[in-house]
JSON list of C-alpha atoms in Angstrom, two decimals:
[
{"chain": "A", "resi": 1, "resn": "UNK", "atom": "CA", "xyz": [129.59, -10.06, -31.86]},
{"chain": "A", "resi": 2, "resn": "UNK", "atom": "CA", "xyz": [129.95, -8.99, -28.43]},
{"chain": "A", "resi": 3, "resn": "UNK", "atom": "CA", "xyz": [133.35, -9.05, -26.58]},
{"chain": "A", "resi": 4, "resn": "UNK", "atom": "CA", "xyz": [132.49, -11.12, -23.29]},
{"chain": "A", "resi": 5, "resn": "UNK", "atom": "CA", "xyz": [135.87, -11.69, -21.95]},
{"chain": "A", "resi": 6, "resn": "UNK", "atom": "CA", "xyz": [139.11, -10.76, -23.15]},
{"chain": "A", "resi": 7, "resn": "UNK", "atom": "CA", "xyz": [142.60, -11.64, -21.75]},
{"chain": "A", "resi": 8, "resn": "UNK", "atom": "CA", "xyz": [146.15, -12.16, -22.89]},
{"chain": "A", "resi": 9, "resn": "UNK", "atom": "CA", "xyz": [146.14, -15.92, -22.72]},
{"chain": "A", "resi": 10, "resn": "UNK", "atom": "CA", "xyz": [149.70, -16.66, -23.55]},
{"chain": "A", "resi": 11, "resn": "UNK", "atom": "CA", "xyz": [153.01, -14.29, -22.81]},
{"chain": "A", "resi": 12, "resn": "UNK", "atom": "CA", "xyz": [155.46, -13.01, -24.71]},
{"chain": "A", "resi": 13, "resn": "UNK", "atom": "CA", "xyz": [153.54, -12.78, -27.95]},
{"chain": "A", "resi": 14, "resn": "UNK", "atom": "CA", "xyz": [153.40, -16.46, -28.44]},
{"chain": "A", "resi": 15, "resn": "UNK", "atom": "CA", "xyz": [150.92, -17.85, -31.30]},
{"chain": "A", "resi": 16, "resn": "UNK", "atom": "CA", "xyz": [148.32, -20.22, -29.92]},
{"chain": "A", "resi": 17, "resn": "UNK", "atom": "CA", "xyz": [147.91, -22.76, -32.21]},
{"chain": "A", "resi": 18, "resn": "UNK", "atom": "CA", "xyz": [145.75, -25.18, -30.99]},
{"chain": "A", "resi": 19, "resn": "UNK", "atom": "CA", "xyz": [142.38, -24.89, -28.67]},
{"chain": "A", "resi": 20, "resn": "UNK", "atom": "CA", "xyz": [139.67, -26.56, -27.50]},
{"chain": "A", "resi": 21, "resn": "UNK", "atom": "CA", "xyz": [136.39, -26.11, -25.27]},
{"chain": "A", "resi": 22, "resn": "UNK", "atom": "CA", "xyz": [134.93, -28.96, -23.26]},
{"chain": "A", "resi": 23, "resn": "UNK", "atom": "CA", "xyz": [131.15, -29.45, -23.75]},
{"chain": "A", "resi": 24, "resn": "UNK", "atom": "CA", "xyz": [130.30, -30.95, -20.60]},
{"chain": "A", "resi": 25, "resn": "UNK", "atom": "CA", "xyz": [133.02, -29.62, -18.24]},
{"chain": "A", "resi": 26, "resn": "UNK", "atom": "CA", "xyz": [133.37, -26.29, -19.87]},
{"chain": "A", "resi": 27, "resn": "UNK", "atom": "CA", "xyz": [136.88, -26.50, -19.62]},
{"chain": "A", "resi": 28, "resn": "UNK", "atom": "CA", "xyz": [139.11, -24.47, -22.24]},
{"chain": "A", "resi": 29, "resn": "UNK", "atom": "CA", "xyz": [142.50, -25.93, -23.68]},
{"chain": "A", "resi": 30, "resn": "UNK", "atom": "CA", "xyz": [144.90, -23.71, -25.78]},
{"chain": "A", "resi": 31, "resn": "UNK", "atom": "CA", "xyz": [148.32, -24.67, -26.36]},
{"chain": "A", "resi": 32, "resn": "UNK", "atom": "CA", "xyz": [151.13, -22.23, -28.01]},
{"chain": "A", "resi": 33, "resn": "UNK", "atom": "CA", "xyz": [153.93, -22.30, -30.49]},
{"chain": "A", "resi": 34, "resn": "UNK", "atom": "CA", "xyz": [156.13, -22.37, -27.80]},
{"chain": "A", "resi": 35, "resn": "UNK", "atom": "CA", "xyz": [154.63, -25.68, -26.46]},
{"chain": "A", "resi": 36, "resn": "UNK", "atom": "CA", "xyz": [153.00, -23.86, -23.53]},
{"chain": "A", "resi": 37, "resn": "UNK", "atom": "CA", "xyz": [149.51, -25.50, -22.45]},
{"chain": "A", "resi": 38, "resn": "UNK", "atom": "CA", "xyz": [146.91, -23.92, -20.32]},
{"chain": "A", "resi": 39, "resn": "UNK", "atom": "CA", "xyz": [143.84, -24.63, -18.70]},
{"chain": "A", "resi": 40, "resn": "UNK", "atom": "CA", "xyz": [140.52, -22.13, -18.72]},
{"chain": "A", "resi": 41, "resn": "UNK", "atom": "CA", "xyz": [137.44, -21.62, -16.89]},
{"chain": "A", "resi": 42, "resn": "UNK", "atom": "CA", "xyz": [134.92, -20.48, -19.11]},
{"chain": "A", "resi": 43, "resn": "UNK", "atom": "CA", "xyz": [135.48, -16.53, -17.31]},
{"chain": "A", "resi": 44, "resn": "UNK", "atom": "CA", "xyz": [139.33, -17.08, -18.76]},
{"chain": "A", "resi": 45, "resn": "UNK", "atom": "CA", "xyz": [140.33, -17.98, -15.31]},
{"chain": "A", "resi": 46, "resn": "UNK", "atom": "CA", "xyz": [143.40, -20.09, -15.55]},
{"chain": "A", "resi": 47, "resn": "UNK", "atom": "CA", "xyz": [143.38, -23.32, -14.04]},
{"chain": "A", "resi": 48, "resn": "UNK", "atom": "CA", "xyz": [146.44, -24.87, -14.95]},
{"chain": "A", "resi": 49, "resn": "UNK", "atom": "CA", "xyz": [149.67, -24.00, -16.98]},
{"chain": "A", "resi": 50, "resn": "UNK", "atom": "CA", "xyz": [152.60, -26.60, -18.29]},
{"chain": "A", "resi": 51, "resn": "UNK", "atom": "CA", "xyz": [154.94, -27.00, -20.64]},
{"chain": "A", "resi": 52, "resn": "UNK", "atom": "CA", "xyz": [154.26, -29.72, -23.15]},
{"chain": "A", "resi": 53, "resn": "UNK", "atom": "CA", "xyz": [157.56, -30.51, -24.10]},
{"chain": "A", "resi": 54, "resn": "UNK", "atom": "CA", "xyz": [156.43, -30.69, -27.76]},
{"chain": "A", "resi": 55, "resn": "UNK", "atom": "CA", "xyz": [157.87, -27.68, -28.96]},
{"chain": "A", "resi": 56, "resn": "UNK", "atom": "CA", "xyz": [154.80, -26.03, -30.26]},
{"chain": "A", "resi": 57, "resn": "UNK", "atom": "CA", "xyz": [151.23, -27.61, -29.40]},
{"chain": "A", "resi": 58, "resn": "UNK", "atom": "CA", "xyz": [149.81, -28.03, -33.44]},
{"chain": "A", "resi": 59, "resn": "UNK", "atom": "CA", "xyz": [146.59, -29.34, -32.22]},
{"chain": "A", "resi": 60, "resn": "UNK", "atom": "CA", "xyz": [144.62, -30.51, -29.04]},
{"chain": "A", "resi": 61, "resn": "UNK", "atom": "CA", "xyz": [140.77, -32.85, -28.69]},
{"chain": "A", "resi": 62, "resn": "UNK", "atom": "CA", "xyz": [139.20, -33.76, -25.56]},
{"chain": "A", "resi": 63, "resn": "UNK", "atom": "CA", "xyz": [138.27, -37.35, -24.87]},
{"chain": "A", "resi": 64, "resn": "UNK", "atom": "CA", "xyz": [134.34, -37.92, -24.64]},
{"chain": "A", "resi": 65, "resn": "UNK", "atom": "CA", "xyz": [134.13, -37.76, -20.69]},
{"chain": "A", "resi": 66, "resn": "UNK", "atom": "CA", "xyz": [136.58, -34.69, -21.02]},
{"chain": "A", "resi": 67, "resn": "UNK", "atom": "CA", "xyz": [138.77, -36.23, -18.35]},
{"chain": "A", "resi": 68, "resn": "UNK", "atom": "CA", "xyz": [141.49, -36.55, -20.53]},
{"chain": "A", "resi": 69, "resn": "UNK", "atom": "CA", "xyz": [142.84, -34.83, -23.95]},
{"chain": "A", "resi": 70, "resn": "UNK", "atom": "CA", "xyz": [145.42, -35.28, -26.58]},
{"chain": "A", "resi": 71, "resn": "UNK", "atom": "CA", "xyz": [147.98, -33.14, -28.35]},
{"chain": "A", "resi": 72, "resn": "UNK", "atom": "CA", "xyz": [150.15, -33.54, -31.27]},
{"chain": "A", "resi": 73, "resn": "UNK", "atom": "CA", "xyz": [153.28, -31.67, -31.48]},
{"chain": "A", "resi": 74, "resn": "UNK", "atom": "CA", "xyz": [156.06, -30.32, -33.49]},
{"chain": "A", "resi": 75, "resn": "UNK", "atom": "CA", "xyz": [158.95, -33.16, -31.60]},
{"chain": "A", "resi": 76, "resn": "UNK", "atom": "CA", "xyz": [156.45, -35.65, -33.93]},
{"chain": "A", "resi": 77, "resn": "UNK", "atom": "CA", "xyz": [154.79, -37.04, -30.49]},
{"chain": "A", "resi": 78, "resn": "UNK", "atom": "CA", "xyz": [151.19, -37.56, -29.42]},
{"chain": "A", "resi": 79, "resn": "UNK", "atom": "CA", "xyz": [150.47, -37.08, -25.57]},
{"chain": "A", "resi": 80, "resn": "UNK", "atom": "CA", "xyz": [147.41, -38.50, -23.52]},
{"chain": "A", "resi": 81, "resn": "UNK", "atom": "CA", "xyz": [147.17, -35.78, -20.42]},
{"chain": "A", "resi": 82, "resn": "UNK", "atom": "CA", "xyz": [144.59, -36.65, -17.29]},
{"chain": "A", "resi": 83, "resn": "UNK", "atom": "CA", "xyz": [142.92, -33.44, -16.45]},
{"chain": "A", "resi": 84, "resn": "UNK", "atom": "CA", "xyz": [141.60, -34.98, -13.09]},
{"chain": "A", "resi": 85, "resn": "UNK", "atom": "CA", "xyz": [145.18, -33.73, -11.21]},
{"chain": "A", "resi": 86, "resn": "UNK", "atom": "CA", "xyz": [144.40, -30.14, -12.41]},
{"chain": "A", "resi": 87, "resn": "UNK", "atom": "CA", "xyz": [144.51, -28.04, -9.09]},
{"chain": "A", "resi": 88, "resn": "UNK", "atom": "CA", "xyz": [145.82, -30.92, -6.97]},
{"chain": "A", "resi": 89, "resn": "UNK", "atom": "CA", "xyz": [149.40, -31.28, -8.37]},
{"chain": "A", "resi": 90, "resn": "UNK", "atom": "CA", "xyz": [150.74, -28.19, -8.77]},
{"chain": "A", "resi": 91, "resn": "UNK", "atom": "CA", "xyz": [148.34, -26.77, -11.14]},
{"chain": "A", "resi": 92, "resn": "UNK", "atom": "CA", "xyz": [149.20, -28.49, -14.53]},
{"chain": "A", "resi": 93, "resn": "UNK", "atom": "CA", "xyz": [147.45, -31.95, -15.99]},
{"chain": "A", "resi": 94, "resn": "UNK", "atom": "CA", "xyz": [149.50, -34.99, -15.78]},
{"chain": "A", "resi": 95, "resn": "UNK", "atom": "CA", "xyz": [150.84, -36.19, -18.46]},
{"chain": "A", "resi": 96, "resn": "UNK", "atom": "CA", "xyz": [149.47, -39.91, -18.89]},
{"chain": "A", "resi": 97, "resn": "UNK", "atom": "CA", "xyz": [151.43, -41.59, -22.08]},
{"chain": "A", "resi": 98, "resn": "UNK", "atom": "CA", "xyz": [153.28, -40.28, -25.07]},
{"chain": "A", "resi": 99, "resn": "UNK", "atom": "CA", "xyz": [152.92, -42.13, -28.19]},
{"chain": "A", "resi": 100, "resn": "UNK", "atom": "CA", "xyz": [155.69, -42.08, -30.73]},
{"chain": "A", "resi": 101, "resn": "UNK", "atom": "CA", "xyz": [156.02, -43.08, -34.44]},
{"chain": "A", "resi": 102, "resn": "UNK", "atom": "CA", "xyz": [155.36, -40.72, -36.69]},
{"chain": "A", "resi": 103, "resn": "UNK", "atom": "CA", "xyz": [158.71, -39.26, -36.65]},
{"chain": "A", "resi": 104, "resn": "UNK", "atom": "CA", "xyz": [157.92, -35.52, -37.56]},
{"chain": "A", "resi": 105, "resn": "UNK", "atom": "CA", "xyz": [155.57, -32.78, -37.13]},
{"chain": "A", "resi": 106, "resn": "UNK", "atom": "CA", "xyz": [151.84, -34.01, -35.86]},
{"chain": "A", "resi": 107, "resn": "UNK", "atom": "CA", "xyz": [149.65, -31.59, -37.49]},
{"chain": "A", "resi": 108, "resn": "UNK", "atom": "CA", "xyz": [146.23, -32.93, -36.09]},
{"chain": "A", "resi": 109, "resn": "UNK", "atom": "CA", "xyz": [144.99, -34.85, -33.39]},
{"chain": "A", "resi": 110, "resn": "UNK", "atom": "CA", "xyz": [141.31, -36.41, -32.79]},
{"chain": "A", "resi": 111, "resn": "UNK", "atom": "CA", "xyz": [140.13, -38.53, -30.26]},
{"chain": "A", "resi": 112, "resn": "UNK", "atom": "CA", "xyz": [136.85, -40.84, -31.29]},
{"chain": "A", "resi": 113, "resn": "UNK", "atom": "CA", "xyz": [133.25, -39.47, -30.28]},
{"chain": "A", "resi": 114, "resn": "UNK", "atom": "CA", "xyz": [132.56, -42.58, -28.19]},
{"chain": "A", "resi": 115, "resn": "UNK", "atom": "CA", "xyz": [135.84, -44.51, -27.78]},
{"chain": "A", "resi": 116, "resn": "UNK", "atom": "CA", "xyz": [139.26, -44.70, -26.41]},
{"chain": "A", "resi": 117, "resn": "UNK", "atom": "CA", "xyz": [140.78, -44.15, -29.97]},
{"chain": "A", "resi": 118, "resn": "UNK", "atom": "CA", "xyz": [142.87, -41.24, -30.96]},
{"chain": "A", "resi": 119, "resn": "UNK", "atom": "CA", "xyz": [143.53, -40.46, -34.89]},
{"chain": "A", "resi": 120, "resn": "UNK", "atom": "CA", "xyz": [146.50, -38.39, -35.54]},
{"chain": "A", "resi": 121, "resn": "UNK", "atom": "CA", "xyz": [148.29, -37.29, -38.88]},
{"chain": "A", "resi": 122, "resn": "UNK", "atom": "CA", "xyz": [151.75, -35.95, -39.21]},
{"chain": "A", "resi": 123, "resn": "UNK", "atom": "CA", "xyz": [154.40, -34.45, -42.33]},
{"chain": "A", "resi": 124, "resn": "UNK", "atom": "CA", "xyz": [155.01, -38.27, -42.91]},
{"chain": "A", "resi": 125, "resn": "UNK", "atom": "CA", "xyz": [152.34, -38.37, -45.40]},
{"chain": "A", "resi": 126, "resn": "UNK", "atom": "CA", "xyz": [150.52, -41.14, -42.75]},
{"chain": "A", "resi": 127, "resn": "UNK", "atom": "CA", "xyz": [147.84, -41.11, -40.64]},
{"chain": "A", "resi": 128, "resn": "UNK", "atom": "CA", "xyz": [147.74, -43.82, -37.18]},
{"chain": "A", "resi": 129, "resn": "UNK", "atom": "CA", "xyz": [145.20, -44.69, -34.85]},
{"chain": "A", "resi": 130, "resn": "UNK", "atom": "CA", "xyz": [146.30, -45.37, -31.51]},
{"chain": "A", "resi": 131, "resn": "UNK", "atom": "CA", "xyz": [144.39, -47.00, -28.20]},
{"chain": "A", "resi": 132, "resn": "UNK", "atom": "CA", "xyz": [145.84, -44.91, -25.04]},
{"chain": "A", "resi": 133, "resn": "UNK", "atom": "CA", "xyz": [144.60, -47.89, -22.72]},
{"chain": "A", "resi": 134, "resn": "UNK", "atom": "CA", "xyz": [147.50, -50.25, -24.70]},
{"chain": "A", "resi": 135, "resn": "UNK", "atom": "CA", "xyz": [150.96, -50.32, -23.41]},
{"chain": "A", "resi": 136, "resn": "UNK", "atom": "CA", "xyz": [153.51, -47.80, -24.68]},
{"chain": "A", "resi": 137, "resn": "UNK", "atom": "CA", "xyz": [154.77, -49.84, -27.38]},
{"chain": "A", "resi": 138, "resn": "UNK", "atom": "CA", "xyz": [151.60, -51.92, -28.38]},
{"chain": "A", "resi": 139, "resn": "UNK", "atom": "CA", "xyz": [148.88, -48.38, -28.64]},
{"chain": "A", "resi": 140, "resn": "UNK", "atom": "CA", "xyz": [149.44, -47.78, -32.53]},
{"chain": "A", "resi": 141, "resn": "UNK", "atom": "CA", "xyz": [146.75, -49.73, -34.10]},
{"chain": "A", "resi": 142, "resn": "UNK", "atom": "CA", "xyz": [147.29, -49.42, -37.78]},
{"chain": "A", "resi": 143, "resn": "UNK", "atom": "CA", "xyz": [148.80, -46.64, -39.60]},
{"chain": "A", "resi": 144, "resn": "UNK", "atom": "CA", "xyz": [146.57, -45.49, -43.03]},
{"chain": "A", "resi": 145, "resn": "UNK", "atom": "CA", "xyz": [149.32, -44.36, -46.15]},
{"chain": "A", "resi": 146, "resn": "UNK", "atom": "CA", "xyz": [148.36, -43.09, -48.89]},
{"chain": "A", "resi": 147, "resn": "UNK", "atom": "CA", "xyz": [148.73, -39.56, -49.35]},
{"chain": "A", "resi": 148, "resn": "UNK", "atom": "CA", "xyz": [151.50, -38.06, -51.33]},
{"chain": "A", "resi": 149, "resn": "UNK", "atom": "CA", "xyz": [152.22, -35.12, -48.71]},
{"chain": "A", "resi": 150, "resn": "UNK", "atom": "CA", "xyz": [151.86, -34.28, -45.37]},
{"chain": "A", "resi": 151, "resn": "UNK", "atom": "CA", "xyz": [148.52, -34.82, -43.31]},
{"chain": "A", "resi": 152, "resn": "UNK", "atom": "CA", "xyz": [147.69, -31.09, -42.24]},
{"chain": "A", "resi": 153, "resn": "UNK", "atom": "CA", "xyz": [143.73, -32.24, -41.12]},
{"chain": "A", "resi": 154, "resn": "UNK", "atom": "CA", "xyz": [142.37, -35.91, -39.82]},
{"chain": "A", "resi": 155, "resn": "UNK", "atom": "CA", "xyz": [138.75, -36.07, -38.43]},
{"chain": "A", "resi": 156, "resn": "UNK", "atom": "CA", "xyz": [136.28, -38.83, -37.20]},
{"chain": "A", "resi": 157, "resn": "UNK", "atom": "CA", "xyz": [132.47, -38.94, -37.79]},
{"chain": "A", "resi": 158, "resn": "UNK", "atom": "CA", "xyz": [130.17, -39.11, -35.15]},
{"chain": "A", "resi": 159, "resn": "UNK", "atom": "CA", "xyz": [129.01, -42.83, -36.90]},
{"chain": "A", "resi": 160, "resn": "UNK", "atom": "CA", "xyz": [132.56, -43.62, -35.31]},
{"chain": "A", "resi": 161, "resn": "UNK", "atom": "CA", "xyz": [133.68, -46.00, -38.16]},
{"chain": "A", "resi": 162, "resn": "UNK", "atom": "CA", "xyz": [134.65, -43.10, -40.96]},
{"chain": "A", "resi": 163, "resn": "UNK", "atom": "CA", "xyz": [137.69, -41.18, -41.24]},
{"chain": "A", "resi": 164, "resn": "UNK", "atom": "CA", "xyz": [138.92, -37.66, -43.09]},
{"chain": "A", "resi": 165, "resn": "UNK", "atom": "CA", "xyz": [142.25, -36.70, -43.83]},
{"chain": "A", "resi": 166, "resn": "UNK", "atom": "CA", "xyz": [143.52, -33.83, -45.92]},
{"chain": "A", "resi": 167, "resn": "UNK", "atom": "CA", "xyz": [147.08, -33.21, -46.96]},
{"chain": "A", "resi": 168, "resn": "UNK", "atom": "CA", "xyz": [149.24, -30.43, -48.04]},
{"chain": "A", "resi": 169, "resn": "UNK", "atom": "CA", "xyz": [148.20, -30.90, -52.14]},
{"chain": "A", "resi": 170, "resn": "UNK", "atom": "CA", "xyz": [144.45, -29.98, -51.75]},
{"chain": "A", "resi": 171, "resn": "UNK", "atom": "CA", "xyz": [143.66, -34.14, -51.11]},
{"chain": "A", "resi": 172, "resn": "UNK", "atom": "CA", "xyz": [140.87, -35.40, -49.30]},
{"chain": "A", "resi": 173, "resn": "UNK", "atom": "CA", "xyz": [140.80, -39.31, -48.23]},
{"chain": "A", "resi": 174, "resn": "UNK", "atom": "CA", "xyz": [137.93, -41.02, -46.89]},
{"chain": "A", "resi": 175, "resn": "UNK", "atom": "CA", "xyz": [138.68, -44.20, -44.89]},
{"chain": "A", "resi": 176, "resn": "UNK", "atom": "CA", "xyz": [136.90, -46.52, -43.15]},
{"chain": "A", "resi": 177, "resn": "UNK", "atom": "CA", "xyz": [137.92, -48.36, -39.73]},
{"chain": "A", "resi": 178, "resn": "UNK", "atom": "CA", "xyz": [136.46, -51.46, -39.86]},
{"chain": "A", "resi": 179, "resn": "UNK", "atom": "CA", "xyz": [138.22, -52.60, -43.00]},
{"chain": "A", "resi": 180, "resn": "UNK", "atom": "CA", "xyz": [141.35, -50.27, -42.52]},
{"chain": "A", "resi": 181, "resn": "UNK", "atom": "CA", "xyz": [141.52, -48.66, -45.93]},
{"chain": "A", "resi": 182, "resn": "UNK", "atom": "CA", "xyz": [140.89, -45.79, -48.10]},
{"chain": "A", "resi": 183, "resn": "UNK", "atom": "CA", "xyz": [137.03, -45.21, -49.39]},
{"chain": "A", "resi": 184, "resn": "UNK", "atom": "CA", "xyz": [136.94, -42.64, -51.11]},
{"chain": "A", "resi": 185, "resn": "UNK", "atom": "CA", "xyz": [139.31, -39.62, -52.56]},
{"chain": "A", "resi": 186, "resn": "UNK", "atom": "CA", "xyz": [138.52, -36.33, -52.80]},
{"chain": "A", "resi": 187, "resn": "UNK", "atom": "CA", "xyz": [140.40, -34.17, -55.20]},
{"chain": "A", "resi": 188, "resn": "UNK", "atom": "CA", "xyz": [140.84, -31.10, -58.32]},
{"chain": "A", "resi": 189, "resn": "UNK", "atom": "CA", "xyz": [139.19, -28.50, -56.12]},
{"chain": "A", "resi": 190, "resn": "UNK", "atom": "CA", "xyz": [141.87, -27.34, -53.99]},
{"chain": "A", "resi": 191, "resn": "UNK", "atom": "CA", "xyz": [144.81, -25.64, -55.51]},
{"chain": "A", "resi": 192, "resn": "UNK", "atom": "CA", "xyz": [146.75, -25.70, -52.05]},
{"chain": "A", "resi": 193, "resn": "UNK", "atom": "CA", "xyz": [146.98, -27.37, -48.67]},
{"chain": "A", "resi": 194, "resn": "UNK", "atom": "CA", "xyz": [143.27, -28.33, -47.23]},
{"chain": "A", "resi": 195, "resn": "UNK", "atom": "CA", "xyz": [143.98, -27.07, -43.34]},
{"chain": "A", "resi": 196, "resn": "UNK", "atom": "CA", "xyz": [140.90, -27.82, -42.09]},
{"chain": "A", "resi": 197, "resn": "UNK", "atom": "CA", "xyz": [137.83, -30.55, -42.63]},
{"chain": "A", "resi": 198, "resn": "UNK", "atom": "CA", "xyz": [134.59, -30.66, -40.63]},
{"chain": "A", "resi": 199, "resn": "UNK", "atom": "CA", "xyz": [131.84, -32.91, -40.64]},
{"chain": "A", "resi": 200, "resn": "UNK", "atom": "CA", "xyz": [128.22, -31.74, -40.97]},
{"chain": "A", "resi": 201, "resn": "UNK", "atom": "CA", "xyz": [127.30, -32.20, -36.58]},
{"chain": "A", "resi": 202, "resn": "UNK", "atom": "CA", "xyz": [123.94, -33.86, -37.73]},
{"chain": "A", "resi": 203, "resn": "UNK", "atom": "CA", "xyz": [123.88, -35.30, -41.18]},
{"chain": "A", "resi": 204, "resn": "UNK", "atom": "CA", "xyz": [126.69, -37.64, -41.87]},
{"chain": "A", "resi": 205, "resn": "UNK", "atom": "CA", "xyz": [126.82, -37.76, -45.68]},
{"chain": "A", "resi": 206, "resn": "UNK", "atom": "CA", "xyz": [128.43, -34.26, -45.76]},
{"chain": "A", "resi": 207, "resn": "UNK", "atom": "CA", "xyz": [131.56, -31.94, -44.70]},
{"chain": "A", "resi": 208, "resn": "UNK", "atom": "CA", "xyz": [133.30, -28.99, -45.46]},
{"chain": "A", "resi": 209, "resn": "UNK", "atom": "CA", "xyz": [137.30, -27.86, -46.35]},
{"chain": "A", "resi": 210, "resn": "UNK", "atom": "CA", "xyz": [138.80, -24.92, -45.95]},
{"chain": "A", "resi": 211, "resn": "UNK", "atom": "CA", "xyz": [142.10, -24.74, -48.11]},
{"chain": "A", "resi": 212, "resn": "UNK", "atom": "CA", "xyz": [144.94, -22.50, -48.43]},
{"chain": "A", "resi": 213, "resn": "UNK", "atom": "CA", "xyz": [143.83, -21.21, -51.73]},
{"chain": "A", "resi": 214, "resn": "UNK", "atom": "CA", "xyz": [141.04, -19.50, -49.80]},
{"chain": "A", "resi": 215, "resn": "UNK", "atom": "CA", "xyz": [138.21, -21.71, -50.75]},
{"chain": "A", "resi": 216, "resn": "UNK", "atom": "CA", "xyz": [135.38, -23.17, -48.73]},
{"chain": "A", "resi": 217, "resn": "UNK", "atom": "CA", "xyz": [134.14, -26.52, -50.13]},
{"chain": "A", "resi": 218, "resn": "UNK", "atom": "CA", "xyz": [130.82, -28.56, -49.55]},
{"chain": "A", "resi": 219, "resn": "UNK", "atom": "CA", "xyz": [131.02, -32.47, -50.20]},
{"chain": "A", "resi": 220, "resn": "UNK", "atom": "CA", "xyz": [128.52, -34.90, -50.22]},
{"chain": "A", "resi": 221, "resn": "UNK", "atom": "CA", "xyz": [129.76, -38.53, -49.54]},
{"chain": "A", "resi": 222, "resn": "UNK", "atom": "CA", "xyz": [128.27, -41.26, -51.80]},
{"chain": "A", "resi": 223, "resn": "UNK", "atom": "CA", "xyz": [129.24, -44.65, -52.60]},
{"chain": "A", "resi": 224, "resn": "UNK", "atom": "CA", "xyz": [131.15, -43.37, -56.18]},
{"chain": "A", "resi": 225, "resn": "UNK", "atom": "CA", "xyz": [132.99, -41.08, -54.43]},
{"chain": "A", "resi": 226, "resn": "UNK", "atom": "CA", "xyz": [133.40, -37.51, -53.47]},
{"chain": "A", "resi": 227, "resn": "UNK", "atom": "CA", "xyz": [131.27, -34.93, -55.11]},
{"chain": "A", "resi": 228, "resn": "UNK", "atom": "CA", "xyz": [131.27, -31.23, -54.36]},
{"chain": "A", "resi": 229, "resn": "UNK", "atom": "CA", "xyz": [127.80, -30.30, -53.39]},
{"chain": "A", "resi": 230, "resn": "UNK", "atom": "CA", "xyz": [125.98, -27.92, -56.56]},
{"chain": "A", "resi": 231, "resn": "UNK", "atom": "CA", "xyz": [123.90, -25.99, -53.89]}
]
């Protein structure tokens, strides 16, 4: 690949751990171990730069209309911040609400393709789903438990009712929102943590892990269950 634009986004050496581009906007988000968040024109101008207050940024989605995104950090918190103020209050996005519960690290963040719903998952073991229109005590919706260790991945579908989550065993749960429970479960591939799970951008039926044991898994979703695709 070509080299387009390079640039030292974050000083002093700091990890970034979390990023994110905007498809409509074109706006870039990274956030650092150090809980540092910054703003990006797509030429790696920066826009905006703020400290989180989450100690470091783990991960970071943009709402649908991109006027808003989430983090979930290391203090266990997950933060709604309004991009509209970027460039007219001091250069750094406002932060809107911070939702607490979870109580330890928030490894992932994901805020619904269509709707004002966020899906988080933290060290707890639990994953929540949270409305950042409801008042600060009211936005967690439910909270999904079931996994044995910590939630390291959680991802909607683009159908907007189905849910993945992956946990620091090699565990994959399905789960479905309109009923509130586990589906399906997803497991005896993955000798460590699963760190990442992505769903197939056009058919919804499939997705792929990425564990710590270096493997790269296909699934198929049916109604028995999980199988790993033979292809």
């Amino acid at each position: 690949f070509a080299t387009d634009t390079k640039t030292t986004a974050h000083e002093d050496g700091k990890a970034i751990k979390a990023l994110a581009w905007g498809k409509s906007i074109d706006l870039i988000a990274s956030g650092d171990e150090n809980g540092v968040i910054k703003l990006w024109q797509k030429s790696l101008v920066t826009l905006a730069q703020f400290n989180s207050n989450q100690k470091a940024v783990r991960e970071l989605s943009f709402a649908p209309g991109e006027a808003k995104f989430v983090t979930g950090g290391q203090d266990g918190s997950v933060r709604i911040w309004d991009t509209n103020t970027v460039g007219t209050s001091g250069s750094y996005a406002t932060e809107e609400l911070k939702l607490e519960g979870h109580g330890t690290d928030v490894q992932s963040v994901h805020w619904h393709p269509y709707k004002a719903i966020i899906l988080s998952g933290s060290n707890n073991n639990a994953a929540k789903i949270w409305d950042p229109r409801a008042a600060k005590g009211s936005a967690c919706l439910a909270t999904l438990e079931s996994h044995s260790s910590g939630i390291q991945c959680a991802r909607w579908n683009k159908n907007g009712y189905e849910m993945l989550t992956s946990d620091k065993s090699g565990i994959i749960k399905l789960w479905d929102l309109r009923a509130l429970k586990e589906v399906s479960t997803f497991m005896a591939n993955h000798t460590k943590e699963v760190g990442k799970i992505a769903w197939h951008p056009n058919h919804g039926r499939l997705f792929a892990s990425a564990g710590g044991d270096g493997k790269l898994i296909s699934w198929i979703v049916d109604p028995s269950g999980g199988t790993q695709r033979k292809d």
